[in-house]
């Protein structure tokens, strides 16, 4: 079954065709990052206008290989209401015109489908599709992006129970805000990742982004004397209890951002090398917090896998730390290919197949739900 997926929840306009939930036949992502760069963050009005301009072309490109579309899947939340509306209306129109079911998909849940996506061209003989989602359950899921930092218990495939989350800023937001403060550009995560790699490799010139990207992190990392030890993002127990969650599985990144602000006010970095040291220390605080929480969550239940998705899972240092944590717990770490870490529509089409009974599922009543949580009733 070939499903057309559509994604417009934030600043990427995306469409994809995925066969039987796993095999990506096409995936087109138009990123609006350059449009938002001058503002240092996503401007909702600019985002929705750009989605309107691009959606037809992006969908046309995704389906240009021909073939039959058996269903249309679309993100209906969470995200920016005015952006979600563009994708949802396009999907409703296509579903009506093609006479196929419409399936509303939760964006955060879809991020956890990304490790199961395989490029049609990249199918490895003997390995094939890799493990099937259902065989990896129960799993611990971590969605870590610009809008979300959420740990989920997945008892079976398609079931999500939040067990921990950020009580304020998402990890990606913590990266983006720090980069803004230090004038490093937007989005902040990739720049901080590159500069931190440069720092650990003793680089002095931070102007060559491609060269920095190509570097690897050293195997063992210890913050040298003189760099600030930023506090881990551990929330106070009371605040987590208010959200009905265990404080040991929750994080809070707003204090970290303030600590960086105060540090920079008192000790403004003299040059790029000092700035790089600062972001390396800041990244260690975020990554260390995420790794600790994940290790704690893995002790709570016998899991078969750790599944991680979302834009921040591109971070090289986080990938390494999570690999250590998973190996200590004796579970495989399932990460997406880099091109499926950020927002894309293949994850929407893929999840739609894997968790749905498609019969009679023409969900035209579905509306956008900007604050949708994982595990909320499906559309
Ligand atoms: O999943 P995504 O594309 O969109 C949301 O659903 O939010 O994630 C975007 C976030 C941004 O905050 C960006 O700074 C962060 O992912 N990001 C990274 C890296 N690449 C992207 N954060 C840390 N290290 C990276 N290499
Ligand atoms: Zn996302």
mmCIF file of C-alpha atoms and ligand atoms in Angstrom:
data_model
loop_
_atom_site.group_PDB
_atom_site.id
_atom_site.type_symbol
_atom_site.label_atom_id
_atom_site.label_comp_id
_atom_site.label_asym_id
_atom_site.label_seq_id
_atom_site.Cartn_x
_atom_site.Cartn_y
_atom_site.Cartn_z
ATOM 1 C CA UNK A 1 0.000 0.000 0.000
ATOM 2 C CA UNK A 2 1.392 3.403 -1.040
ATOM 3 C CA UNK A 3 0.537 6.297 1.293
ATOM 4 C CA UNK A 4 1.066 9.962 0.501
ATOM 5 C CA UNK A 5 2.228 11.846 3.611
ATOM 6 C CA UNK A 6 2.007 15.601 4.098
ATOM 7 C CA UNK A 7 3.764 17.621 6.828
ATOM 8 C CA UNK A 8 3.472 21.371 7.478
ATOM 9 C CA UNK A 9 3.489 21.652 11.280
ATOM 10 C CA UNK A 10 6.360 24.127 11.583
ATOM 11 C CA UNK A 11 8.891 25.435 9.072
ATOM 12 C CA UNK A 12 9.230 22.551 6.617
ATOM 13 C CA UNK A 13 6.795 21.927 3.763
ATOM 14 C CA UNK A 14 7.080 18.197 3.050
ATOM 15 C CA UNK A 15 5.422 15.408 1.080
ATOM 16 C CA UNK A 16 6.416 11.775 0.612
ATOM 17 C CA UNK A 17 5.209 8.437 -0.661
ATOM 18 C CA UNK A 18 5.949 5.423 1.534
ATOM 19 C CA UNK A 19 5.150 1.807 0.629
ATOM 20 C CA UNK A 20 3.820 -0.465 3.374
ATOM 21 C CA UNK A 21 5.003 1.861 6.125
ATOM 22 C CA UNK A 22 8.729 1.342 5.568
ATOM 23 C CA UNK A 23 9.952 1.817 2.010
ATOM 24 C CA UNK A 24 10.375 5.480 1.057
ATOM 25 C CA UNK A 25 9.581 5.876 -2.652
ATOM 26 C CA UNK A 26 9.916 9.668 -2.578
ATOM 27 C CA UNK A 27 10.501 12.301 0.076
ATOM 28 C CA UNK A 28 10.509 16.010 -0.687
ATOM 29 C CA UNK A 29 11.309 18.590 2.003
ATOM 30 C CA UNK A 30 11.273 22.304 1.350
ATOM 31 C CA UNK A 31 12.855 24.008 4.324
ATOM 32 C CA UNK A 32 11.954 27.582 5.186
ATOM 33 C CA UNK A 33 15.017 28.098 7.379
ATOM 34 C CA UNK A 34 16.444 30.944 5.214
ATOM 35 C CA UNK A 35 13.132 32.816 5.519
ATOM 36 C CA UNK A 36 13.219 32.720 9.322
ATOM 37 C CA UNK A 37 16.949 33.246 9.754
ATOM 38 C CA UNK A 38 16.752 37.068 9.905
ATOM 39 C CA UNK A 39 14.385 36.767 12.907
ATOM 40 C CA UNK A 40 16.373 34.130 14.820
ATOM 41 C CA UNK A 41 13.290 31.905 15.091
ATOM 42 C CA UNK A 42 10.157 30.738 13.279
ATOM 43 C CA UNK A 43 7.655 33.522 12.504
ATOM 44 C CA UNK A 44 4.195 31.867 12.233
ATOM 45 C CA UNK A 45 2.808 34.323 9.660
ATOM 46 C CA UNK A 46 5.850 33.905 7.406
ATOM 47 C CA UNK A 47 5.666 30.112 7.837
ATOM 48 C CA UNK A 48 2.017 29.712 6.841
ATOM 49 C CA UNK A 49 2.406 31.931 3.769
ATOM 50 C CA UNK A 50 5.426 29.947 2.611
ATOM 51 C CA UNK A 51 3.528 26.656 3.138
ATOM 52 C CA UNK A 52 0.696 27.959 0.944
ATOM 53 C CA UNK A 53 3.156 28.941 -1.764
ATOM 54 C CA UNK A 54 5.055 25.647 -1.731
ATOM 55 C CA UNK A 55 2.601 22.903 -0.853
ATOM 56 C CA UNK A 56 1.295 22.191 -4.389
ATOM 57 C CA UNK A 57 4.774 22.013 -5.902
ATOM 58 C CA UNK A 58 6.122 19.825 -3.104
ATOM 59 C CA UNK A 59 3.212 17.354 -3.370
ATOM 60 C CA UNK A 60 3.472 17.334 -7.181
ATOM 61 C CA UNK A 61 7.161 16.466 -6.937
ATOM 62 C CA UNK A 62 6.546 13.683 -4.414
ATOM 63 C CA UNK A 63 3.963 11.983 -6.647
ATOM 64 C CA UNK A 64 5.620 12.649 -9.971
ATOM 65 C CA UNK A 65 6.914 9.092 -10.282
ATOM 66 C CA UNK A 66 3.282 8.126 -10.886
ATOM 67 C CA UNK A 67 1.737 5.092 -9.238
ATOM 68 C CA UNK A 68 -1.403 4.839 -7.202
ATOM 69 C CA UNK A 69 -1.954 6.669 -3.923
ATOM 70 C CA UNK A 70 -3.960 4.427 -1.590
ATOM 71 C CA UNK A 71 -4.416 6.889 1.287
ATOM 72 C CA UNK A 72 -3.407 10.406 2.342
ATOM 73 C CA UNK A 73 -1.823 10.915 5.773
ATOM 74 C CA UNK A 74 -1.273 14.342 7.283
ATOM 75 C CA UNK A 75 0.081 15.902 10.476
ATOM 76 C CA UNK A 76 -2.816 17.435 12.400
ATOM 77 C CA UNK A 77 -0.831 18.363 15.529
ATOM 78 C CA UNK A 78 1.062 19.472 17.458
ATOM 79 C CA UNK A 79 2.451 22.563 15.762
ATOM 80 C CA UNK A 80 1.568 26.048 14.612
ATOM 81 C CA UNK A 81 -2.171 26.222 13.911
ATOM 82 C CA UNK A 82 -1.804 28.405 10.828
ATOM 83 C CA UNK A 83 0.847 26.084 9.374
ATOM 84 C CA UNK A 84 -0.975 22.844 10.212
ATOM 85 C CA UNK A 85 -4.082 24.163 8.449
ATOM 86 C CA UNK A 86 -2.279 24.434 5.125
ATOM 87 C CA UNK A 87 -1.225 20.770 5.094
ATOM 88 C CA UNK A 88 -4.526 19.522 6.469
ATOM 89 C CA UNK A 89 -6.572 21.356 3.855
ATOM 90 C CA UNK A 90 -4.311 20.184 1.052
ATOM 91 C CA UNK A 91 -4.651 16.612 2.350
ATOM 92 C CA UNK A 92 -8.434 16.851 2.604
ATOM 93 C CA UNK A 93 -8.621 18.118 -0.985
ATOM 94 C CA UNK A 94 -6.374 15.333 -2.270
ATOM 95 C CA UNK A 95 -8.210 12.647 -0.350
ATOM 96 C CA UNK A 96 -11.547 13.837 -1.767
ATOM 97 C CA UNK A 97 -10.222 14.163 -5.299
ATOM 98 C CA UNK A 98 -8.542 10.744 -5.261
ATOM 99 C CA UNK A 99 -11.349 9.034 -3.353
ATOM 100 C CA UNK A 100 -8.950 7.558 -0.750
ATOM 101 C CA UNK A 101 -8.956 7.622 3.084
ATOM 102 C CA UNK A 102 -7.533 10.557 5.031
ATOM 103 C CA UNK A 103 -5.469 9.722 8.124
ATOM 104 C CA UNK A 104 -4.560 12.326 10.760
ATOM 105 C CA UNK A 105 -1.131 11.718 12.317
ATOM 106 C CA UNK A 106 0.504 13.023 15.506
ATOM 107 C CA UNK A 107 3.822 14.664 14.600
ATOM 108 C CA UNK A 108 5.699 13.587 17.753
ATOM 109 C CA UNK A 109 4.621 9.967 17.432
ATOM 110 C CA UNK A 110 5.736 10.079 13.788
ATOM 111 C CA UNK A 111 9.280 11.154 14.780
ATOM 112 C CA UNK A 112 9.585 7.775 16.538
ATOM 113 C CA UNK A 113 8.814 5.978 13.275
ATOM 114 C CA UNK A 114 11.864 7.429 11.504
ATOM 115 C CA UNK A 115 14.378 4.677 12.457
ATOM 116 C CA UNK A 116 12.118 2.217 10.614
ATOM 117 C CA UNK A 117 12.185 4.095 7.289
ATOM 118 C CA UNK A 118 14.300 2.632 4.518
ATOM 119 C CA UNK A 119 15.135 4.217 1.174
ATOM 120 C CA UNK A 120 13.959 2.115 -1.732
ATOM 121 C CA UNK A 121 17.410 2.547 -3.281
ATOM 122 C CA UNK A 122 19.204 1.824 -0.019
ATOM 123 C CA UNK A 123 17.793 -1.635 0.707
ATOM 124 C CA UNK A 124 20.755 -3.714 1.856
ATOM 125 C CA UNK A 125 20.795 -7.336 0.618
ATOM 126 C CA UNK A 126 20.573 -9.666 3.588
ATOM 127 C CA UNK A 127 19.585 -6.862 5.958
ATOM 128 C CA UNK A 128 16.542 -5.712 4.000
ATOM 129 C CA UNK A 129 14.254 -3.539 6.009
ATOM 130 C CA UNK A 130 15.906 -4.107 9.379
ATOM 131 C CA UNK A 131 13.835 -4.867 12.473
ATOM 132 C CA UNK A 132 10.058 -4.542 12.217
ATOM 133 C CA UNK A 133 8.555 -1.996 14.635
ATOM 134 C CA UNK A 134 6.298 -4.558 16.321
ATOM 135 C CA UNK A 135 9.287 -6.821 17.098
ATOM 136 C CA UNK A 136 11.007 -4.006 19.036
ATOM 137 C CA UNK A 137 8.217 -3.566 21.586
ATOM 138 C CA UNK A 138 8.050 -2.696 24.424
ATOM 139 C CA UNK A 139 10.360 0.199 23.603
ATOM 140 C CA UNK A 140 11.438 3.409 25.239
ATOM 141 C CA UNK A 141 10.894 6.335 22.852
ATOM 142 C CA UNK A 142 12.587 9.724 23.031
ATOM 143 C CA UNK A 143 11.412 12.525 20.768
ATOM 144 C CA UNK A 144 13.872 15.375 20.944
ATOM 145 C CA UNK A 145 13.341 18.386 18.693
ATOM 146 C CA UNK A 146 12.876 22.134 18.568
ATOM 147 C CA UNK A 147 9.438 21.897 20.149
ATOM 148 C CA UNK A 148 9.590 18.677 22.181
ATOM 149 C CA UNK A 149 11.636 16.653 24.609
ATOM 150 C CA UNK A 150 9.492 13.712 25.586
ATOM 151 C CA UNK A 151 10.166 10.190 26.862
ATOM 152 C CA UNK A 152 7.485 7.679 25.996
ATOM 153 C CA UNK A 153 6.752 4.160 27.034
ATOM 154 C CA UNK A 154 5.644 2.195 23.947
ATOM 155 C CA UNK A 155 4.053 -1.064 25.168
ATOM 156 C CA UNK A 156 3.083 -2.050 21.630
ATOM 157 C CA UNK A 157 3.562 -0.356 18.278
ATOM 158 C CA UNK A 158 1.256 2.637 17.941
ATOM 159 C CA UNK A 159 0.752 3.030 21.723
ATOM 160 C CA UNK A 160 2.513 5.937 23.455
ATOM 161 C CA UNK A 161 2.455 6.862 27.162
ATOM 162 C CA UNK A 162 4.378 9.950 28.255
ATOM 163 C CA UNK A 163 6.620 9.084 31.196
ATOM 164 C CA UNK A 164 8.802 12.205 31.214
ATOM 165 C CA UNK A 165 9.241 15.467 29.405
ATOM 166 C CA UNK A 166 10.644 18.942 29.596
ATOM 167 C CA UNK A 167 8.722 21.193 31.927
ATOM 168 C CA UNK A 168 9.704 24.307 29.967
ATOM 169 C CA UNK A 169 12.063 24.642 26.983
ATOM 170 C CA UNK A 170 12.683 21.798 24.559
ATOM 171 C CA UNK A 171 16.305 20.688 24.030
ATOM 172 C CA UNK A 172 16.348 22.151 20.501
ATOM 173 C CA UNK A 173 15.032 25.433 21.862
ATOM 174 C CA UNK A 174 17.853 25.471 24.434
ATOM 175 C CA UNK A 175 20.349 25.084 21.565
ATOM 176 C CA UNK A 176 18.610 27.714 19.417
ATOM 177 C CA UNK A 177 18.378 30.287 22.219
ATOM 178 C CA UNK A 178 22.046 29.879 23.173
ATOM 179 C CA UNK A 179 23.124 30.336 19.554
ATOM 180 C CA UNK A 180 21.011 33.477 19.334
ATOM 181 C CA UNK A 181 22.579 34.845 22.508
ATOM 182 C CA UNK A 182 26.065 34.141 21.170
ATOM 183 C CA UNK A 183 25.249 35.415 17.681
ATOM 184 C CA UNK A 184 25.957 32.069 16.037
ATOM 185 C CA UNK A 185 22.952 32.021 13.697
ATOM 186 C CA UNK A 186 19.745 29.997 13.341
ATOM 187 C CA UNK A 187 18.993 27.155 13.841
ATOM 188 C CA UNK A 188 21.422 26.895 16.722
ATOM 189 C CA UNK A 189 21.676 23.111 17.170
ATOM 190 C CA UNK A 190 23.727 22.349 14.062
ATOM 191 C CA UNK A 191 26.093 25.320 14.618
ATOM 192 C CA UNK A 192 26.697 24.442 18.268
ATOM 193 C CA UNK A 193 27.284 20.798 17.288
ATOM 194 C CA UNK A 194 29.884 21.912 14.708
ATOM 195 C CA UNK A 195 31.618 24.423 16.973
ATOM 196 C CA UNK A 196 31.736 21.938 19.840
ATOM 197 C CA UNK A 197 33.338 19.349 17.529
ATOM 198 C CA UNK A 198 35.868 21.994 16.502
ATOM 199 C CA UNK A 199 36.588 22.777 20.143
ATOM 200 C CA UNK A 200 37.245 19.132 21.049
ATOM 201 C CA UNK A 201 39.557 18.828 18.036
ATOM 202 C CA UNK A 202 41.593 21.936 18.888
ATOM 203 C CA UNK A 203 40.399 23.916 15.845
ATOM 204 C CA UNK A 204 41.211 27.645 15.857
ATOM 205 C CA UNK A 205 39.317 28.808 12.763
ATOM 206 C CA UNK A 206 35.549 28.331 12.992
ATOM 207 C CA UNK A 207 34.649 29.862 9.631
ATOM 208 C CA UNK A 208 34.654 26.670 7.532
ATOM 209 C CA UNK A 209 31.310 25.018 8.331
ATOM 210 C CA UNK A 210 31.850 22.025 6.025
ATOM 211 C CA UNK A 211 35.263 21.225 7.552
ATOM 212 C CA UNK A 212 33.817 21.451 11.071
ATOM 213 C CA UNK A 213 30.899 19.209 10.103
ATOM 214 C CA UNK A 214 33.262 16.548 8.777
ATOM 215 C CA UNK A 215 35.081 16.252 12.134
ATOM 216 C CA UNK A 216 34.341 13.431 14.581
ATOM 217 C CA UNK A 217 34.069 13.797 18.359
ATOM 218 C CA UNK A 218 36.960 12.275 20.290
ATOM 219 C CA UNK A 219 36.054 9.069 22.100
ATOM 220 C CA UNK A 220 36.569 10.473 25.566
ATOM 221 C CA UNK A 221 35.628 13.999 26.529
ATOM 222 C CA UNK A 222 36.449 15.852 29.740
ATOM 223 C CA UNK A 223 35.730 19.529 30.151
ATOM 224 C CA UNK A 224 39.033 21.315 30.799
ATOM 225 C CA UNK A 225 39.509 23.522 33.858
ATOM 226 C CA UNK A 226 38.334 27.070 33.333
ATOM 227 C CA UNK A 227 35.196 26.204 31.390
ATOM 228 C CA UNK A 228 31.921 26.769 33.228
ATOM 229 C CA UNK A 229 30.147 23.671 34.552
ATOM 230 C CA UNK A 230 26.589 24.416 33.515
ATOM 231 C CA UNK A 231 23.911 22.941 35.745
ATOM 232 C CA UNK A 232 22.127 19.852 34.545
ATOM 233 C CA UNK A 233 18.501 20.420 33.618
ATOM 234 C CA UNK A 234 17.008 18.705 36.656
ATOM 235 C CA UNK A 235 13.650 20.148 37.680
ATOM 236 C CA UNK A 236 12.404 20.544 41.223
ATOM 237 C CA UNK A 237 10.237 17.607 42.280
ATOM 238 C CA UNK A 238 7.178 19.789 42.869
ATOM 239 C CA UNK A 239 7.030 21.093 39.332
ATOM 240 C CA UNK A 240 7.050 17.608 37.801
ATOM 241 C CA UNK A 241 4.414 16.404 40.252
ATOM 242 C CA UNK A 242 2.181 19.210 39.025
ATOM 243 C CA UNK A 243 2.348 17.695 35.562
ATOM 244 C CA UNK A 244 1.591 14.263 37.090
ATOM 245 C CA UNK A 245 5.085 13.024 36.200
ATOM 246 C CA UNK A 246 8.143 11.664 37.983
ATOM 247 C CA UNK A 247 10.766 14.421 38.453
ATOM 248 C CA UNK A 248 13.534 11.863 37.793
ATOM 249 C CA UNK A 249 12.301 11.454 34.245
ATOM 250 C CA UNK A 250 11.679 15.143 33.546
ATOM 251 C CA UNK A 251 13.993 17.956 32.532
ATOM 252 C CA UNK A 252 13.980 21.736 32.711
ATOM 253 C CA UNK A 253 16.234 23.723 30.404
ATOM 254 C CA UNK A 254 15.147 27.288 31.162
ATOM 255 C CA UNK A 255 17.623 27.657 34.070
ATOM 256 C CA UNK A 256 20.476 26.488 31.858
ATOM 257 C CA UNK A 257 19.778 29.220 29.352
ATOM 258 C CA UNK A 258 19.758 31.816 32.159
ATOM 259 C CA UNK A 259 23.046 30.424 33.517
ATOM 260 C CA UNK A 260 24.591 30.939 30.079
ATOM 261 C CA UNK A 261 23.212 34.475 29.891
ATOM 262 C CA UNK A 262 24.735 35.399 33.280
ATOM 263 C CA UNK A 263 28.018 33.747 32.404
ATOM 264 C CA UNK A 264 28.277 35.656 29.120
ATOM 265 C CA UNK A 265 27.437 38.936 30.858
ATOM 266 C CA UNK A 266 30.206 38.405 33.409
ATOM 267 C CA UNK A 267 32.770 36.835 31.072
ATOM 268 C CA UNK A 268 32.076 37.826 27.478
ATOM 269 C CA UNK A 269 33.993 35.417 25.211
ATOM 270 C CA UNK A 270 37.050 37.200 23.808
ATOM 271 C CA UNK A 271 37.179 35.288 20.522
ATOM 272 C CA UNK A 272 35.685 32.375 18.564
ATOM 273 C CA UNK A 273 37.877 29.841 20.374
ATOM 274 C CA UNK A 274 36.447 30.946 23.743
ATOM 275 C CA UNK A 275 32.933 30.926 22.315
ATOM 276 C CA UNK A 276 33.499 27.372 21.088
ATOM 277 C CA UNK A 277 34.589 26.275 24.579
ATOM 278 C CA UNK A 278 31.480 27.835 26.017
ATOM 279 C CA UNK A 279 29.098 26.090 23.615
ATOM 280 C CA UNK A 280 30.948 22.798 24.105
ATOM 281 C CA UNK A 281 30.342 23.086 27.875
ATOM 282 C CA UNK A 282 26.719 24.106 27.295
ATOM 283 C CA UNK A 283 26.157 21.163 24.926
ATOM 284 C CA UNK A 284 27.625 18.769 27.515
ATOM 285 C CA UNK A 285 25.017 19.979 30.015
ATOM 286 C CA UNK A 286 22.116 19.368 27.604
ATOM 287 C CA UNK A 287 23.394 16.059 26.254
ATOM 288 C CA UNK A 288 24.364 14.827 29.739
ATOM 289 C CA UNK A 289 20.885 15.615 31.035
ATOM 290 C CA UNK A 290 19.200 13.778 28.156
ATOM 291 C CA UNK A 291 21.522 10.784 28.556
ATOM 292 C CA UNK A 292 20.958 10.571 32.351
ATOM 293 C CA UNK A 293 17.197 10.698 32.033
ATOM 294 C CA UNK A 294 17.231 8.087 29.301
ATOM 295 C CA UNK A 295 19.413 5.786 31.455
ATOM 296 C CA UNK A 296 16.977 6.193 34.360
ATOM 297 C CA UNK A 297 13.972 5.460 32.131
ATOM 298 C CA UNK A 298 15.652 2.335 30.714
ATOM 299 C CA UNK A 299 15.923 0.941 34.276
ATOM 300 C CA UNK A 300 12.198 1.261 34.874
ATOM 301 C CA UNK A 301 11.121 -1.547 32.583
ATOM 302 C CA UNK A 302 12.508 -4.419 30.496
ATOM 303 C CA UNK A 303 12.655 -2.714 27.118
ATOM 304 C CA UNK A 304 13.601 -4.329 23.824
ATOM 305 C CA UNK A 305 14.884 -1.108 22.216
ATOM 306 C CA UNK A 306 15.593 2.585 22.633
ATOM 307 C CA UNK A 307 14.011 4.540 19.761
ATOM 308 C CA UNK A 308 15.098 8.153 19.243
ATOM 309 C CA UNK A 309 13.841 10.699 16.722
ATOM 310 C CA UNK A 310 13.636 14.450 16.100
ATOM 311 C CA UNK A 311 15.987 17.177 14.870
ATOM 312 C CA UNK A 312 18.204 17.162 17.981
ATOM 313 C CA UNK A 313 18.956 13.459 17.427
ATOM 314 C CA UNK A 314 21.258 14.674 14.633
ATOM 315 C CA UNK A 315 23.626 15.871 17.340
ATOM 316 C CA UNK A 316 26.844 13.846 17.154
ATOM 317 C CA UNK A 317 27.584 14.039 20.848
ATOM 318 C CA UNK A 318 24.029 13.023 21.798
ATOM 319 C CA UNK A 319 24.175 10.063 19.414
ATOM 320 C CA UNK A 320 27.407 8.886 21.069
ATOM 321 C CA UNK A 321 26.093 9.307 24.620
ATOM 322 C CA UNK A 322 22.818 7.542 23.840
ATOM 323 C CA UNK A 323 24.771 4.664 22.274
ATOM 324 C CA UNK A 324 26.674 4.300 25.582
ATOM 325 C CA UNK A 325 23.471 4.417 27.605
ATOM 326 C CA UNK A 326 21.715 1.860 25.376
ATOM 327 C CA UNK A 327 24.690 -0.468 25.422
ATOM 328 C CA UNK A 328 24.912 -0.295 29.236
ATOM 329 C CA UNK A 329 21.231 -1.239 29.382
ATOM 330 C CA UNK A 330 21.732 -4.028 26.826
ATOM 331 C CA UNK A 331 19.215 -2.705 24.293
ATOM 332 C CA UNK A 332 19.722 -1.675 20.663
ATOM 333 C CA UNK A 333 19.640 2.053 19.920
ATOM 334 C CA UNK A 334 17.442 2.768 16.913
ATOM 335 C CA UNK A 335 18.239 6.128 15.323
ATOM 336 C CA UNK A 336 16.999 7.539 12.036
ATOM 337 C CA UNK A 337 19.162 8.164 9.001
ATOM 338 C CA UNK A 338 20.211 11.845 9.182
ATOM 339 C CA UNK A 339 17.811 12.930 6.444
ATOM 340 C CA UNK A 340 14.845 11.626 8.457
ATOM 341 C CA UNK A 341 15.852 13.186 11.806
ATOM 342 C CA UNK A 342 14.430 16.631 11.038
ATOM 343 C CA UNK A 343 10.841 17.202 9.986
ATOM 344 C CA UNK A 344 9.767 15.208 6.936
ATOM 345 C CA UNK A 345 6.636 13.621 5.510
ATOM 346 C CA UNK A 346 7.969 10.065 5.115
ATOM 347 C CA UNK A 347 7.534 9.603 8.871
ATOM 348 C CA UNK A 348 3.884 10.695 8.566
ATOM 349 C CA UNK A 349 3.112 8.292 5.717
ATOM 350 C CA UNK A 350 5.087 5.495 7.397
ATOM 351 C CA UNK A 351 3.377 5.693 10.763
ATOM 352 C CA UNK A 352 -0.032 5.988 9.087
ATOM 353 C CA UNK A 353 0.397 2.490 7.619
ATOM 354 C CA UNK A 354 1.896 0.853 10.698
ATOM 355 C CA UNK A 355 -0.606 1.875 13.301
ATOM 356 C CA UNK A 356 -3.847 2.140 11.431
ATOM 357 C CA UNK A 357 -6.700 -0.011 10.417
ATOM 358 C CA UNK A 358 -7.419 1.909 7.256
ATOM 359 C CA UNK A 359 -10.830 0.428 6.515
ATOM 360 C CA UNK A 360 -13.485 3.103 6.550
ATOM 361 C CA UNK A 361 -11.175 5.710 7.897
ATOM 362 C CA UNK A 362 -12.219 8.802 5.946
ATOM 363 C CA UNK A 363 -11.555 11.212 8.807
ATOM 364 C CA UNK A 364 -12.787 14.391 7.167
ATOM 365 C CA UNK A 365 -13.883 15.753 10.515
ATOM 366 C CA UNK A 366 -10.268 15.991 11.676
ATOM 367 C CA UNK A 367 -9.222 19.515 12.655
ATOM 368 C CA UNK A 368 -5.818 20.884 13.590
ATOM 369 C CA UNK A 369 -4.769 20.324 17.213
ATOM 370 C CA UNK A 370 -1.815 22.605 17.997
ATOM 371 C CA UNK A 371 -1.295 21.179 21.506
ATOM 372 C CA UNK A 372 -1.788 17.490 20.687
ATOM 373 C CA UNK A 373 0.246 15.162 22.953
ATOM 374 C CA UNK A 374 1.601 11.688 22.206
ATOM 375 C CA UNK A 375 -0.998 9.086 23.112
ATOM 376 C CA UNK A 376 -3.953 11.420 22.593
ATOM 377 C CA UNK A 377 -6.793 9.739 20.727
ATOM 378 C CA UNK A 378 -6.100 9.496 17.000
ATOM 379 C CA UNK A 379 -7.948 11.466 14.336
HETATM 380 O O1 LIG B 1 12.536 17.891 14.414
HETATM 381 P P1 LIG B 1 12.858 19.268 13.969
HETATM 382 O O2 LIG B 1 13.356 19.448 12.557
HETATM 383 O O3 LIG B 1 11.647 20.222 14.140
HETATM 384 C C1 LIG B 1 10.785 20.199 15.236
HETATM 385 O O4 LIG B 1 9.844 19.357 15.234
HETATM 386 O O5 LIG B 1 11.050 20.992 16.164
HETATM 387 O O6 LIG B 1 13.951 19.847 15.004
HETATM 388 C C2 LIG B 1 14.523 21.111 14.863
HETATM 389 C C3 LIG B 1 15.476 21.338 16.027
HETATM 390 C C4 LIG B 1 16.058 22.749 16.089
HETATM 391 O O7 LIG B 1 15.900 23.249 17.402
HETATM 392 C C5 LIG B 1 17.522 22.538 15.768
HETATM 393 O O8 LIG B 1 18.391 23.474 16.384
HETATM 394 C C6 LIG B 1 17.752 21.148 16.285
HETATM 395 O O9 LIG B 1 16.581 20.435 15.936
HETATM 396 N N1 LIG B 1 18.935 20.512 15.670
HETATM 397 C C7 LIG B 1 20.033 20.147 16.373
HETATM 398 C C8 LIG B 1 20.971 19.633 15.431
HETATM 399 N N2 LIG B 1 20.390 19.706 14.194
HETATM 400 C C9 LIG B 1 19.145 20.240 14.356
HETATM 401 N N3 LIG B 1 20.304 20.217 17.684
HETATM 402 C C10 LIG B 1 21.517 19.783 18.099
HETATM 403 N N4 LIG B 1 22.466 19.320 17.254
HETATM 404 C C11 LIG B 1 22.239 19.210 15.924
HETATM 405 N N5 LIG B 1 23.183 18.733 15.111
HETATM 406 ZN ZN1 LIG B 2 9.508 17.653 14.415
#
